[in-house]
Coordinates of N, CA and C in Angstrom, one line a residue:
M1 N -9.1 -17.9 -3.8 CA -8.6 -19.1 -4.5 C -7.3 -19.5 -4.0
L2 N -7.1 -20.8 -3.8 CA -5.8 -21.3 -3.3 C -5.1 -22.0 -4.5
K3 N -3.7 -21.8 -4.5 CA -2.9 -22.4 -5.5 C -1.8 -23.1 -4.9
H4 N -1.6 -24.4 -5.2 CA -0.5 -25.2 -4.7 C 0.7 -25.1 -5.6
N5 N 1.9 -24.9 -5.0 CA 3.1 -24.8 -5.8 C 4.1 -25.8 -5.2
S6 N 4.9 -26.4 -6.1 CA 5.9 -27.3 -5.8 C 7.2 -26.9 -6.5
Y7 N 8.3 -26.8 -5.7 CA 9.6 -26.4 -6.3 C 10.6 -27.4 -5.9
F8 N 11.7 -27.4 -6.7 CA 12.9 -28.2 -6.4 C 12.5 -29.7 -6.2
E9 N 11.8 -30.2 -7.1 CA 11.4 -31.6 -7.1 C 10.6 -32.0 -5.8
G10 N 9.8 -31.1 -5.4 CA 9.0 -31.3 -4.2 C 9.6 -31.0 -2.9
A11 N 10.8 -30.5 -2.9 CA 11.5 -30.2 -1.6 C 10.9 -28.9 -1.0
V12 N 10.3 -28.0 -1.7 CA 9.6 -26.8 -1.2 C 8.2 -26.9 -1.7
Q13 N 7.2 -26.8 -0.8 CA 5.8 -26.9 -1.1 C 5.1 -25.7 -0.5
S14 N 4.2 -25.0 -1.3 CA 3.5 -23.9 -0.7 C 2.1 -23.8 -1.3
V15 N 1.3 -23.1 -0.5 CA -0.1 -22.8 -1.0 C -0.2 -21.3 -1.0
G16 N -0.5 -20.8 -2.2 CA -0.7 -19.4 -2.4 C -2.1 -19.0 -2.2
Y17 N -2.3 -17.7 -1.8 CA -3.6 -17.2 -1.6 C -3.7 -15.7 -1.9
Q18 N -4.9 -15.2 -2.0 CA -5.0 -13.7 -2.1 C -6.1 -13.3 -1.1
R19 N -5.9 -12.2 -0.4 CA -6.9 -11.8 0.6 C -6.8 -10.2 0.6
N20 N -8.0 -9.6 0.4 CA -8.1 -8.2 0.4 C -7.1 -7.5 -0.6
G21 N -7.0 -8.2 -1.7 CA -6.1 -7.7 -2.8 C -4.6 -7.9 -2.6
L22 N -4.2 -8.6 -1.5 CA -2.8 -8.8 -1.3 C -2.5 -10.3 -1.4
R23 N -1.4 -10.6 -2.0 CA -1.0 -12.0 -2.2 C -0.1 -12.5 -1.1
G24 N -0.1 -13.8 -0.8 CA 0.8 -14.4 0.1 C 0.9 -15.9 -0.1
S25 N 1.7 -16.6 0.6 CA 1.8 -18.0 0.5 C 2.3 -18.5 1.9
V26 N 2.0 -19.8 2.2 CA 2.5 -20.5 3.3 C 3.1 -21.8 2.8
G27 N 4.2 -22.2 3.4 CA 4.8 -23.4 2.9 C 5.8 -24.0 3.9
V28 N 6.4 -25.1 3.4 CA 7.4 -25.8 4.1 C 8.6 -26.1 3.2
I29 N 9.8 -25.9 3.8 CA 11.1 -26.1 3.0 C 11.8 -27.3 3.7
A30 N 12.1 -28.3 2.9 CA 12.9 -29.4 3.4 C 14.3 -29.0 3.5
P31 N 15.1 -29.7 4.4 CA 16.5 -29.4 4.5 C 17.2 -29.4 3.1
G32 N 18.0 -28.4 2.9 CA 18.7 -28.3 1.6 C 18.9 -26.8 1.4
E33 N 19.5 -26.5 0.2 CA 19.8 -25.1 -0.1 C 19.1 -24.8 -1.4
Y34 N 18.4 -23.6 -1.5 CA 17.6 -23.3 -2.6 C 17.7 -21.8 -3.0
H35 N 17.6 -21.4 -4.3 CA 17.6 -20.0 -4.7 C 16.2 -19.7 -5.2
F36 N 15.7 -18.5 -4.8 CA 14.5 -18.0 -5.2 C 14.7 -16.6 -5.8
G37 N 14.0 -16.3 -7.0 CA 14.0 -15.0 -7.5 C 12.7 -14.3 -7.1
T38 N 12.8 -13.0 -7.1 CA 11.6 -12.2 -6.6 C 11.1 -11.3 -7.7
E39 N 9.8 -11.2 -7.9 CA 9.2 -10.2 -8.8 C 8.8 -9.0 -8.0
A40 N 8.0 -9.3 -6.9 CA 7.5 -8.3 -6.0 C 8.4 -8.4 -4.8
A41 N 8.5 -7.2 -4.0 CA 9.1 -7.3 -2.7 C 8.3 -8.2 -1.8
E42 N 9.0 -8.9 -0.9 CA 8.4 -9.8 0.0 C 9.0 -9.9 1.4
R43 N 8.2 -10.3 2.3 CA 8.6 -10.6 3.7 C 8.4 -12.1 3.9
M44 N 9.5 -12.7 4.4 CA 9.4 -14.1 4.7 C 9.5 -14.2 6.2
T45 N 8.4 -14.7 6.9 CA 8.4 -14.9 8.3 C 8.5 -16.4 8.6
V46 N 9.5 -16.8 9.4 CA 9.7 -18.2 9.7 C 8.7 -18.6 10.8
V47 N 7.9 -19.6 10.6 CA 6.8 -20.0 11.5 C 7.3 -21.1 12.4
S48 N 8.1 -22.0 11.8 CA 8.6 -23.1 12.6 C 10.0 -23.5 12.0
G49 N 10.9 -23.9 12.9 CA 12.2 -24.4 12.5 C 13.2 -23.2 12.3
L50 N 14.2 -23.5 11.6 CA 15.3 -22.5 11.4 C 15.7 -22.4 9.9
L51 N 15.6 -21.2 9.4 CA 16.1 -20.9 8.0 C 17.3 -20.1 8.1
Q52 N 18.3 -20.3 7.2 CA 19.4 -19.5 7.0 C 19.2 -18.8 5.6
A53 N 19.4 -17.5 5.5 CA 19.2 -16.8 4.3 C 20.4 -16.0 3.9
K54 N 20.7 -16.0 2.6 CA 21.7 -15.1 2.1 C 21.0 -14.1 1.2
L55 N 20.9 -12.9 1.7 CA 20.2 -11.8 1.0 C 21.2 -11.1 0.1
P56 N 20.7 -10.4 -0.9 CA 21.6 -9.6 -1.8 C 22.5 -8.7 -1.0
G57 N 23.8 -8.9 -1.3 CA 24.8 -8.0 -0.6 C 25.2 -8.4 0.8
S58 N 24.7 -9.6 1.3 CA 25.0 -9.9 2.7 C 25.5 -11.4 2.8
D59 N 26.0 -11.8 3.9 CA 26.4 -13.1 4.2 C 25.2 -13.9 4.7
W60 N 25.4 -15.2 4.9 CA 24.3 -16.1 5.5 C 24.0 -15.5 6.9
A61 N 22.7 -15.5 7.2 CA 22.2 -15.2 8.6 C 21.1 -16.1 9.0
N62 N 21.0 -16.3 10.3 CA 20.0 -17.3 10.9 C 18.7 -16.5 11.1
F63 N 17.6 -17.2 10.8 CA 16.3 -16.7 11.1 C 15.5 -17.8 11.7
P64 N 15.4 -17.9 13.1 CA 14.6 -18.9 13.8 C 13.2 -18.5 13.8
A65 N 12.3 -19.4 14.2 CA 10.9 -19.2 14.2 C 10.6 -17.9 15.0
G66 N 9.7 -17.1 14.4 CA 9.2 -15.9 14.9 C 10.0 -14.7 14.4
T67 N 11.0 -14.9 13.5 CA 11.7 -13.8 12.9 C 11.4 -13.7 11.4
Y68 N 11.8 -12.7 10.8 CA 11.5 -12.5 9.3 C 12.7 -11.8 8.6
F69 N 12.7 -11.9 7.3 CA 13.6 -11.1 6.5 C 12.8 -10.5 5.3
E70 N 13.2 -9.4 4.7 CA 12.6 -8.8 3.6 C 13.5 -8.8 2.4
V71 N 13.0 -9.0 1.2 CA 13.8 -9.0 0.0 C 13.1 -8.0 -1.0
G72 N 13.9 -7.2 -1.7 CA 13.4 -6.3 -2.7 C 12.8 -6.9 -3.9
A73 N 12.1 -6.2 -4.7 CA 11.5 -6.7 -5.9 C 12.6 -6.8 -7.0
N74 N 12.4 -7.7 -7.9 CA 13.3 -8.0 -9.0 C 14.7 -8.3 -8.5
S75 N 14.8 -9.2 -7.5 CA 16.1 -9.6 -7.0 C 16.0 -11.1 -6.7
G76 N 16.6 -11.5 -5.6 CA 16.6 -13.0 -5.3 C 17.3 -13.2 -4.0
F77 N 17.2 -14.4 -3.5 CA 17.9 -14.8 -2.2 C 18.1 -16.3 -2.2
D78 N 19.1 -16.7 -1.4 CA 19.3 -18.1 -1.2 C 18.8 -18.4 0.2
V79 N 18.3 -19.6 0.4 CA 17.7 -20.0 1.7 C 18.1 -21.5 1.9
R80 N 18.3 -21.9 3.2 CA 18.4 -23.3 3.5 C 17.8 -23.6 4.8
A81 N 17.1 -24.7 4.9 CA 16.5 -25.2 6.1 C 17.6 -26.0 6.9
V82 N 17.7 -25.7 8.2 CA 18.8 -26.4 9.0 C 18.1 -27.2 10.1
G83 N 18.6 -28.4 10.2 CA 18.1 -29.3 11.3 C 16.8 -29.9 11.1
G84 N 16.2 -29.8 10.0 CA 14.9 -30.3 9.7 C 14.1 -29.4 8.8
P85 N 12.8 -29.7 8.5 CA 12.0 -28.8 7.7 C 11.7 -27.5 8.4
A86 N 11.5 -26.5 7.7 CA 11.1 -25.2 8.2 C 9.8 -24.7 7.5
A87 N 8.9 -24.1 8.3 CA 7.7 -23.6 7.7 C 7.8 -22.0 7.7
Y88 N 7.1 -21.5 6.7 CA 7.2 -20.0 6.5 C 5.8 -19.4 6.0
L89 N 5.7 -18.1 6.2 CA 4.7 -17.3 5.7 C 5.3 -16.3 4.8
C90 N 5.0 -16.2 3.6 CA 5.5 -15.2 2.6 C 4.4 -14.2 2.3
E91 N 4.7 -12.9 2.5 CA 3.8 -11.8 2.2 C 4.4 -11.0 1.1
Y92 N 3.6 -10.7 0.0 CA 4.1 -10.0 -1.1 C 3.6 -8.6 -1.0
F93 N 4.5 -7.6 -1.2 CA 4.2 -6.2 -1.2 C 3.9 -5.7 -2.5
V94 N 3.0 -4.8 -2.6 CA 2.6 -4.1 -3.9 C 3.0 -2.6 -3.8
A95 N 3.4 -2.1 -4.9 CA 3.8 -0.6 -4.9 C 2.6 0.2 -5.0

């Protein structure tokens, strides 16, 4: 089953899915800065463009296409798309 999600007045759009019991989403982030909370641990892989992320306890870091960052459960992170929209794949980890 696919589920469309829209955040920040449409500036972040994603399609959620479930496969083999694991959840994930793919989406696009418009230029701007956004904060996301996490329930499950997750891995964000940048598919296209450039994301900057501020993970818990760290400074802003660049994540160009082909790289990823991981965030723990019950936390959050800030992200911003730089120079244009950025596409991502988010995989949620289960304990």
